[in-house]
Amino acid sequence: MSQQLNQVFLMQKNFSQNAAHEFRTPLTIMKTRIGLFRKKNGLQAPQTEELLQIMEGEANRLSAMVGSLLELTNLEQEDSFEPFHPGKLLQAVADEVSPLAQERQVSITVNASPSTLWGNKHLLHRALFNLMENAVKYSEAGGKVAAAVRCENGWVRVGVTDQGPGIPEELRQQIFEPFFRVDKARSRQQGGVGLGLALVRAIAEHHGGAVIAEAAEAGGSRFVLTLPCEPCPEGTEA
């Protein structure tokens, strides 16, 4: 049974990977044609421009979905690990998300204790970015997002807390499943493709860690990414 399950998982992974590759080319052609049509024809009638915007928006959303699918199915190829400070990485992610936070009038605070991780910096950057971006998107205007790093008992824990609507307890495991949405209408409105948290979980597991969602004390949600601290080769800490 174990072998059969492994075969099913492998078939699903191969299908997702092949489908994503197949979708990438027609989507690129579609986006290019829309851009060329705009350049060649100049200003459009309001109805035509509205149609072009819808087509362009959906093409961009599908392209983002294809990109996330490829990342999700290609994690095993990302085996380049290095030592780095998670606090510095978290601050860099907060700086990247700050334009969106300013637009939504959401403040971000980062509190990091000294610690060192041995992992794939690119993948963990993506995981932290997904968590931070979600926290900003789902916090109410004027809200706060708090991110913190602490190291204890051989584990680094990165917590990202928002002031959003919160997640029902019975759904806190399901939100890490691909394409699952708590509020489908709001997720689509926010531009999500339903793979961000699935990618966070896959990246955490790729590093021998895990991610959970829980209720925040002051309302909203808190996501905790837990990763093992491994001794780094001497003189390589960065």
PDB file of C-alpha atoms in Angstrom:
ATOM      1  CA  MET A   1       0.000   0.000   0.000  1.00  0.00           C
ATOM      2  CA  SER A   2       2.876   2.336   0.845  1.00  0.00           C
ATOM      3  CA  GLN A   3       4.416   1.726  -2.592  1.00  0.00           C
ATOM      4  CA  GLN A   4       1.062   2.354  -4.277  1.00  0.00           C
ATOM      5  CA  LEU A   5       0.629   5.635  -2.394  1.00  0.00           C
ATOM      6  CA  ASN A   6       4.130   6.731  -3.368  1.00  0.00           C
ATOM      7  CA  GLN A   7       3.333   5.947  -7.005  1.00  0.00           C
ATOM      8  CA  VAL A   8       0.124   7.999  -6.816  1.00  0.00           C
ATOM      9  CA  PHE A   9       1.950  10.957  -5.271  1.00  0.00           C
ATOM     10  CA  LEU A  10       4.665  10.715  -7.934  1.00  0.00           C
ATOM     11  CA  MET A  11       2.054  10.604 -10.703  1.00  0.00           C
ATOM     12  CA  GLN A  12       0.315  13.675  -9.245  1.00  0.00           C
ATOM     13  CA  LYS A  13       3.607  15.525  -9.005  1.00  0.00           C
ATOM     14  CA  ASN A  14       4.598  14.653 -12.570  1.00  0.00           C
ATOM     15  CA  PHE A  15       1.169  15.681 -13.848  1.00  0.00           C
ATOM     16  CA  SER A  16       1.341  19.052 -12.079  1.00  0.00           C
ATOM     17  CA  GLN A  17       4.854  19.659 -13.358  1.00  0.00           C
ATOM     18  CA  ASN A  18       4.030  18.716 -16.963  1.00  0.00           C
ATOM     19  CA  ALA A  19       0.764  20.676 -16.927  1.00  0.00           C
ATOM     20  CA  ALA A  20       2.513  23.779 -15.603  1.00  0.00           C
ATOM     21  CA  HIS A  21       5.123  23.569 -18.382  1.00  0.00           C
ATOM     22  CA  GLU A  22       2.420  23.138 -21.017  1.00  0.00           C
ATOM     23  CA  PHE A  23       0.398  26.100 -19.723  1.00  0.00           C
ATOM     24  CA  ARG A  24       3.401  28.451 -19.590  1.00  0.00           C
ATOM     25  CA  THR A  25       3.837  28.818 -23.374  1.00  0.00           C
ATOM     26  CA  PRO A  26       0.230  29.649 -24.372  1.00  0.00           C
ATOM     27  CA  LEU A  27      -0.042  32.076 -21.449  1.00  0.00           C
ATOM     28  CA  THR A  28       3.124  33.863 -22.540  1.00  0.00           C
ATOM     29  CA  ILE A  29       1.777  34.101 -26.106  1.00  0.00           C
ATOM     30  CA  MET A  30      -1.558  35.436 -24.828  1.00  0.00           C
ATOM     31  CA  LYS A  31       0.100  38.144 -22.712  1.00  0.00           C
ATOM     32  CA  THR A  32       2.396  39.133 -25.595  1.00  0.00           C
ATOM     33  CA  ARG A  33      -0.517  39.383 -28.047  1.00  0.00           C
ATOM     34  CA  ILE A  34      -2.517  41.565 -25.658  1.00  0.00           C
ATOM     35  CA  GLY A  35       0.466  43.889 -25.269  1.00  0.00           C
ATOM     36  CA  LEU A  36       1.021  44.063 -29.057  1.00  0.00           C
ATOM     37  CA  PHE A  37      -2.687  44.742 -29.661  1.00  0.00           C
ATOM     38  CA  ARG A  38      -2.545  47.679 -27.250  1.00  0.00           C
ATOM     39  CA  LYS A  39       0.572  49.135 -28.897  1.00  0.00           C
ATOM     40  CA  LYS A  40      -0.720  48.722 -32.443  1.00  0.00           C
ATOM     41  CA  ASN A  41      -4.226  50.084 -31.863  1.00  0.00           C
ATOM     42  CA  GLY A  42      -3.598  52.869 -29.351  1.00  0.00           C
ATOM     43  CA  LEU A  43      -6.540  54.062 -27.268  1.00  0.00           C
ATOM     44  CA  GLN A  44      -9.443  51.635 -27.148  1.00  0.00           C
ATOM     45  CA  ALA A  45     -13.162  52.047 -26.694  1.00  0.00           C
ATOM     46  CA  PRO A  46     -14.111  51.679 -22.990  1.00  0.00           C
ATOM     47  CA  GLN A  47     -15.678  48.252 -23.570  1.00  0.00           C
ATOM     48  CA  THR A  48     -12.608  46.992 -25.422  1.00  0.00           C
ATOM     49  CA  GLU A  49     -10.233  48.323 -22.761  1.00  0.00           C
ATOM     50  CA  GLU A  50     -12.299  46.700 -20.018  1.00  0.00           C
ATOM     51  CA  LEU A  51     -12.151  43.351 -21.845  1.00  0.00           C
ATOM     52  CA  LEU A  52      -8.380  43.677 -22.328  1.00  0.00           C
ATOM     53  CA  GLN A  53      -7.890  44.439 -18.638  1.00  0.00           C
ATOM     54  CA  ILE A  54      -9.913  41.376 -17.636  1.00  0.00           C
ATOM     55  CA  MET A  55      -7.992  39.133 -20.054  1.00  0.00           C
ATOM     56  CA  GLU A  56      -4.656  40.555 -18.910  1.00  0.00           C
ATOM     57  CA  GLY A  57      -5.545  40.178 -15.244  1.00  0.00           C
ATOM     58  CA  GLU A  58      -6.608  36.560 -15.650  1.00  0.00           C
ATOM     59  CA  ALA A  59      -3.536  35.752 -17.759  1.00  0.00           C
ATOM     60  CA  ASN A  60      -1.286  37.239 -15.048  1.00  0.00           C
ATOM     61  CA  ARG A  61      -3.126  35.265 -12.349  1.00  0.00           C
ATOM     62  CA  LEU A  62      -2.739  32.015 -14.282  1.00  0.00           C
ATOM     63  CA  SER A  63       0.943  32.783 -14.932  1.00  0.00           C
ATOM     64  CA  ALA A  64       1.478  33.262 -11.197  1.00  0.00           C
ATOM     65  CA  MET A  65      -0.294  29.951 -10.558  1.00  0.00           C
ATOM     66  CA  VAL A  66       1.906  28.162 -13.100  1.00  0.00           C
ATOM     67  CA  GLY A  67       5.031  29.656 -11.508  1.00  0.00           C
ATOM     68  CA  SER A  68       3.951  28.514  -8.042  1.00  0.00           C
ATOM     69  CA  LEU A  69       3.111  25.018  -9.330  1.00  0.00           C
ATOM     70  CA  LEU A  70       6.574  24.696 -10.839  1.00  0.00           C
ATOM     71  CA  GLU A  71       8.183  25.854  -7.589  1.00  0.00           C
ATOM     72  CA  LEU A  72       6.071  23.375  -5.652  1.00  0.00           C
ATOM     73  CA  THR A  73       7.055  20.429  -7.853  1.00  0.00           C
ATOM     74  CA  ASN A  74      10.741  21.362  -8.217  1.00  0.00           C
ATOM     75  CA  LEU A  75      11.667  21.734  -4.542  1.00  0.00           C
ATOM     76  CA  GLU A  76      13.865  18.648  -4.539  1.00  0.00           C
ATOM     77  CA  GLN A  77      16.193  20.316  -7.049  1.00  0.00           C
ATOM     78  CA  GLU A  78      16.812  23.163  -4.590  1.00  0.00           C
ATOM     79  CA  ASP A  79      19.522  21.466  -2.538  1.00  0.00           C
ATOM     80  CA  SER A  80      21.948  24.403  -2.232  1.00  0.00           C
ATOM     81  CA  PHE A  81      22.109  25.081   1.523  1.00  0.00           C
ATOM     82  CA  GLU A  82      24.101  27.814   3.245  1.00  0.00           C
ATOM     83  CA  PRO A  83      24.306  29.420   6.706  1.00  0.00           C
ATOM     84  CA  PHE A  84      22.517  32.740   7.274  1.00  0.00           C
ATOM     85  CA  HIS A  85      20.735  34.826   9.885  1.00  0.00           C
ATOM     86  CA  PRO A  86      16.933  34.396   9.661  1.00  0.00           C
ATOM     87  CA  GLY A  87      16.420  37.753  11.374  1.00  0.00           C
ATOM     88  CA  LYS A  88      18.216  39.577   8.558  1.00  0.00           C
ATOM     89  CA  LEU A  89      16.222  37.643   5.975  1.00  0.00           C
ATOM     90  CA  LEU A  90      12.963  38.474   7.748  1.00  0.00           C
ATOM     91  CA  GLN A  91      13.854  42.181   7.816  1.00  0.00           C
ATOM     92  CA  ALA A  92      14.692  42.087   4.099  1.00  0.00           C
ATOM     93  CA  VAL A  93      11.280  40.518   3.393  1.00  0.00           C
ATOM     94  CA  ALA A  94       9.561  43.178   5.535  1.00  0.00           C
ATOM     95  CA  ASP A  95      11.309  45.879   3.484  1.00  0.00           C
ATOM     96  CA  GLU A  96      10.073  44.247   0.267  1.00  0.00           C
ATOM     97  CA  VAL A  97       6.492  44.090   1.508  1.00  0.00           C
ATOM     98  CA  SER A  98       6.541  47.643   2.926  1.00  0.00           C
ATOM     99  CA  PRO A  99       5.134  49.342  -0.240  1.00  0.00           C
ATOM    100  CA  LEU A 100       2.040  47.118  -0.035  1.00  0.00           C
ATOM    101  CA  ALA A 101       1.838  47.745   3.720  1.00  0.00           C
ATOM    102  CA  GLN A 102       1.988  51.524   3.214  1.00  0.00           C
ATOM    103  CA  GLU A 103      -0.698  51.298   0.548  1.00  0.00           C
ATOM    104  CA  ARG A 104      -2.959  49.411   2.956  1.00  0.00           C
ATOM    105  CA  GLN A 105      -1.915  51.565   5.956  1.00  0.00           C
ATOM    106  CA  VAL A 106      -0.569  48.534   7.798  1.00  0.00           C
ATOM    107  CA  SER A 107       2.529  48.795   9.993  1.00  0.00           C
ATOM    108  CA  ILE A 108       5.161  46.037  10.203  1.00  0.00           C
ATOM    109  CA  THR A 109       7.458  45.356  13.159  1.00  0.00           C
ATOM    110  CA  VAL A 110      10.319  42.842  13.188  1.00  0.00           C
ATOM    111  CA  ASN A 111      11.846  41.495  16.384  1.00  0.00           C
ATOM    112  CA  ALA A 112      14.636  38.939  15.923  1.00  0.00           C
ATOM    113  CA  SER A 113      16.907  37.254  18.435  1.00  0.00           C
ATOM    114  CA  PRO A 114      20.378  36.146  17.231  1.00  0.00           C
ATOM    115  CA  SER A 115      20.245  32.771  15.496  1.00  0.00           C
ATOM    116  CA  THR A 116      21.679  30.949  12.505  1.00  0.00           C
ATOM    117  CA  LEU A 117      19.967  28.667  10.024  1.00  0.00           C
ATOM    118  CA  TRP A 118      21.480  26.208   7.608  1.00  0.00           C
ATOM    119  CA  GLY A 119      19.159  26.073   4.625  1.00  0.00           C
ATOM    120  CA  ASN A 120      18.222  27.225   1.152  1.00  0.00           C
ATOM    121  CA  LYS A 121      18.047  31.002   1.449  1.00  0.00           C
ATOM    122  CA  HIS A 122      16.049  31.443  -1.772  1.00  0.00           C
ATOM    123  CA  LEU A 123      13.323  29.018  -0.697  1.00  0.00           C
ATOM    124  CA  LEU A 124      13.063  30.358   2.842  1.00  0.00           C
ATOM    125  CA  HIS A 125      12.890  33.891   1.472  1.00  0.00           C
ATOM    126  CA  ARG A 126       9.886  32.804  -0.600  1.00  0.00           C
ATOM    127  CA  ALA A 127       8.220  31.143   2.404  1.00  0.00           C
ATOM    128  CA  LEU A 128       8.660  34.217   4.615  1.00  0.00           C
ATOM    129  CA  PHE A 129       7.529  36.514   1.810  1.00  0.00           C
ATOM    130  CA  ASN A 130       4.323  34.497   1.345  1.00  0.00           C
ATOM    131  CA  LEU A 131       3.554  34.642   5.074  1.00  0.00           C
ATOM    132  CA  MET A 132       4.321  38.357   5.366  1.00  0.00           C
ATOM    133  CA  GLU A 133       2.428  39.331   2.222  1.00  0.00           C
ATOM    134  CA  ASN A 134      -0.640  37.346   3.355  1.00  0.00           C
ATOM    135  CA  ALA A 135      -0.487  39.006   6.785  1.00  0.00           C
ATOM    136  CA  VAL A 136      -0.490  42.471   5.202  1.00  0.00           C
ATOM    137  CA  LYS A 137      -3.225  41.618   2.685  1.00  0.00           C
ATOM    138  CA  TYR A 138      -5.603  40.223   5.279  1.00  0.00           C
ATOM    139  CA  SER A 139      -5.020  42.826   8.009  1.00  0.00           C
ATOM    140  CA  GLU A 140      -7.535  45.640   8.231  1.00  0.00           C
ATOM    141  CA  ALA A 141      -6.480  49.171   7.246  1.00  0.00           C
ATOM    142  CA  GLY A 142      -4.553  50.725  10.121  1.00  0.00           C
ATOM    143  CA  GLY A 143      -3.684  47.287  11.495  1.00  0.00           C
ATOM    144  CA  LYS A 144      -0.328  45.866  12.563  1.00  0.00           C
ATOM    145  CA  VAL A 145       1.742  42.906  11.413  1.00  0.00           C
ATOM    146  CA  ALA A 146       4.300  41.585  13.901  1.00  0.00           C
ATOM    147  CA  ALA A 147       7.108  39.274  12.809  1.00  0.00           C
ATOM    148  CA  ALA A 148       9.527  37.672  15.245  1.00  0.00           C
ATOM    149  CA  VAL A 149      12.390  35.161  15.274  1.00  0.00           C
ATOM    150  CA  ARG A 150      13.448  33.238  18.336  1.00  0.00           C
ATOM    151  CA  CYS A 151      15.759  30.294  18.853  1.00  0.00           C
ATOM    152  CA  GLU A 152      15.173  27.676  21.542  1.00  0.00           C
ATOM    153  CA  ASN A 153      15.996  24.017  22.120  1.00  0.00           C
ATOM    154  CA  GLY A 154      17.689  23.608  18.748  1.00  0.00           C
ATOM    155  CA  TRP A 155      14.807  25.119  16.762  1.00  0.00           C
ATOM    156  CA  VAL A 156      14.299  28.479  15.112  1.00  0.00           C
ATOM    157  CA  ARG A 157      10.700  29.698  15.238  1.00  0.00           C
ATOM    158  CA  VAL A 158       9.548  32.479  12.954  1.00  0.00           C
ATOM    159  CA  GLY A 159       6.150  33.903  13.854  1.00  0.00           C
ATOM    160  CA  VAL A 160       4.091  36.238  11.660  1.00  0.00           C
ATOM    161  CA  THR A 161       0.989  37.711  13.316  1.00  0.00           C
ATOM    162  CA  ASP A 162      -1.739  39.692  11.555  1.00  0.00           C
ATOM    163  CA  GLN A 163      -4.884  41.535  12.588  1.00  0.00           C
ATOM    164  CA  GLY A 164      -7.150  39.978   9.998  1.00  0.00           C
ATOM    165  CA  PRO A 165     -10.477  38.150  10.347  1.00  0.00           C
ATOM    166  CA  GLY A 166      -8.827  35.010  11.713  1.00  0.00           C
ATOM    167  CA  ILE A 167      -9.183  31.401  10.573  1.00  0.00           C
ATOM    168  CA  PRO A 168     -11.748  28.974  12.039  1.00  0.00           C
ATOM    169  CA  GLU A 169     -10.021  26.284  14.108  1.00  0.00           C
ATOM    170  CA  GLU A 170     -11.427  23.453  11.974  1.00  0.00           C
ATOM    171  CA  LEU A 171      -9.809  24.965   8.846  1.00  0.00           C
ATOM    172  CA  ARG A 172      -6.312  25.655  10.182  1.00  0.00           C
ATOM    173  CA  GLN A 173      -4.911  22.445   8.715  1.00  0.00           C
ATOM    174  CA  GLN A 174      -6.752  22.677   5.400  1.00  0.00           C
ATOM    175  CA  ILE A 175      -5.404  26.128   4.532  1.00  0.00           C
ATOM    176  CA  PHE A 176      -2.047  24.523   3.697  1.00  0.00           C
ATOM    177  CA  GLU A 177      -3.646  22.326   1.032  1.00  0.00           C
ATOM    178  CA  PRO A 178      -3.171  23.462  -2.608  1.00  0.00           C
ATOM    179  CA  PHE A 179      -5.992  25.702  -3.882  1.00  0.00           C
ATOM    180  CA  PHE A 180      -7.874  25.721  -0.568  1.00  0.00           C
ATOM    181  CA  ARG A 181      -9.348  29.121   0.333  1.00  0.00           C
ATOM    182  CA  VAL A 182     -11.125  30.173   3.518  1.00  0.00           C
ATOM    183  CA  ASP A 183     -12.899  33.028   1.707  1.00  0.00           C
ATOM    184  CA  LYS A 184     -12.851  32.355  -2.031  1.00  0.00           C
ATOM    185  CA  ALA A 185     -14.255  35.726  -3.062  1.00  0.00           C
ATOM    186  CA  ARG A 186     -11.798  37.704  -0.954  1.00  0.00           C
ATOM    187  CA  SER A 187      -8.809  35.564  -1.957  1.00  0.00           C
ATOM    188  CA  ARG A 188      -9.504  36.145  -5.651  1.00  0.00           C
ATOM    189  CA  GLN A 189     -10.032  39.865  -5.006  1.00  0.00           C
ATOM    190  CA  GLN A 190      -6.637  39.988  -3.256  1.00  0.00           C
ATOM    191  CA  GLY A 191      -4.989  38.343  -6.261  1.00  0.00           C
ATOM    192  CA  GLY A 192      -4.124  35.019  -4.603  1.00  0.00           C
ATOM    193  CA  VAL A 193      -3.744  31.801  -6.590  1.00  0.00           C
ATOM    194  CA  GLY A 194      -4.285  29.353  -3.723  1.00  0.00           C
ATOM    195  CA  LEU A 195      -0.754  27.940  -3.615  1.00  0.00           C
ATOM    196  CA  GLY A 196       1.114  30.328  -1.317  1.00  0.00           C
ATOM    197  CA  LEU A 197       0.605  28.468   1.953  1.00  0.00           C
ATOM    198  CA  ALA A 198       1.008  25.064   0.284  1.00  0.00           C
ATOM    199  CA  LEU A 199       4.418  26.267  -0.889  1.00  0.00           C
ATOM    200  CA  VAL A 200       5.293  27.482   2.629  1.00  0.00           C
ATOM    201  CA  ARG A 201       4.488  24.039   4.063  1.00  0.00           C
ATOM    202  CA  ALA A 202       6.463  22.245   1.327  1.00  0.00           C
ATOM    203  CA  ILE A 203       9.494  24.497   1.929  1.00  0.00           C
ATOM    204  CA  ALA A 204       9.283  23.940   5.693  1.00  0.00           C
ATOM    205  CA  GLU A 205       9.142  20.161   5.238  1.00  0.00           C
ATOM    206  CA  HIS A 206      11.998  20.332   2.709  1.00  0.00           C
ATOM    207  CA  HIS A 207      14.095  21.745   5.578  1.00  0.00           C
ATOM    208  CA  GLY A 208      12.897  19.193   8.134  1.00  0.00           C
ATOM    209  CA  GLY A 209      10.533  21.700   9.735  1.00  0.00           C
ATOM    210  CA  ALA A 210       6.839  22.543   9.840  1.00  0.00           C
ATOM    211  CA  VAL A 211       4.381  25.433   9.756  1.00  0.00           C
ATOM    212  CA  ILE A 212       1.174  25.894  11.738  1.00  0.00           C
ATOM    213  CA  ALA A 213      -1.605  28.474  11.993  1.00  0.00           C
ATOM    214  CA  GLU A 214      -3.130  29.503  15.295  1.00  0.00           C
ATOM    215  CA  ALA A 215      -5.338  32.219  16.720  1.00  0.00           C
ATOM    216  CA  ALA A 216      -3.515  35.395  17.776  1.00  0.00           C
ATOM    217  CA  GLU A 217      -4.146  36.692  21.289  1.00  0.00           C
ATOM    218  CA  ALA A 218      -5.335  40.099  20.073  1.00  0.00           C
ATOM    219  CA  GLY A 219      -7.409  38.682  17.221  1.00  0.00           C
ATOM    220  CA  GLY A 220      -6.328  37.665  13.751  1.00  0.00           C
ATOM    221  CA  SER A 221      -3.965  34.797  12.987  1.00  0.00           C
ATOM    222  CA  ARG A 222      -0.423  33.805  13.807  1.00  0.00           C
ATOM    223  CA  PHE A 223       1.631  31.600  11.511  1.00  0.00           C
ATOM    224  CA  VAL A 224       4.644  29.866  13.037  1.00  0.00           C
ATOM    225  CA  LEU A 225       7.391  28.445  10.833  1.00  0.00           C
ATOM    226  CA  THR A 226       9.594  26.049  12.807  1.00  0.00           C
ATOM    227  CA  LEU A 227      12.978  25.023  11.402  1.00  0.00           C
ATOM    228  CA  PRO A 228      15.826  22.989  12.899  1.00  0.00           C
ATOM    229  CA  CYS A 229      19.055  24.736  13.852  1.00  0.00           C
ATOM    230  CA  GLU A 230      21.965  22.735  12.544  1.00  0.00           C
ATOM    231  CA  PRO A 231      25.608  23.428  13.397  1.00  0.00           C
ATOM    232  CA  CYS A 232      27.211  25.412  10.594  1.00  0.00           C
ATOM    233  CA  PRO A 233      30.705  24.731   9.288  1.00  0.00           C
ATOM    234  CA  GLU A 234      33.212  26.963  11.076  1.00  0.00           C
ATOM    235  CA  GLY A 235      33.852  30.326   9.457  1.00  0.00           C
ATOM    236  CA  THR A 236      30.908  30.068   7.041  1.00  0.00           C
ATOM    237  CA  GLU A 237      28.255  31.957   8.996  1.00  0.00           C
ATOM    238  CA  ALA A 238      26.842  34.860   6.960  1.00  0.00           C
TER     239      ALA A 238
END
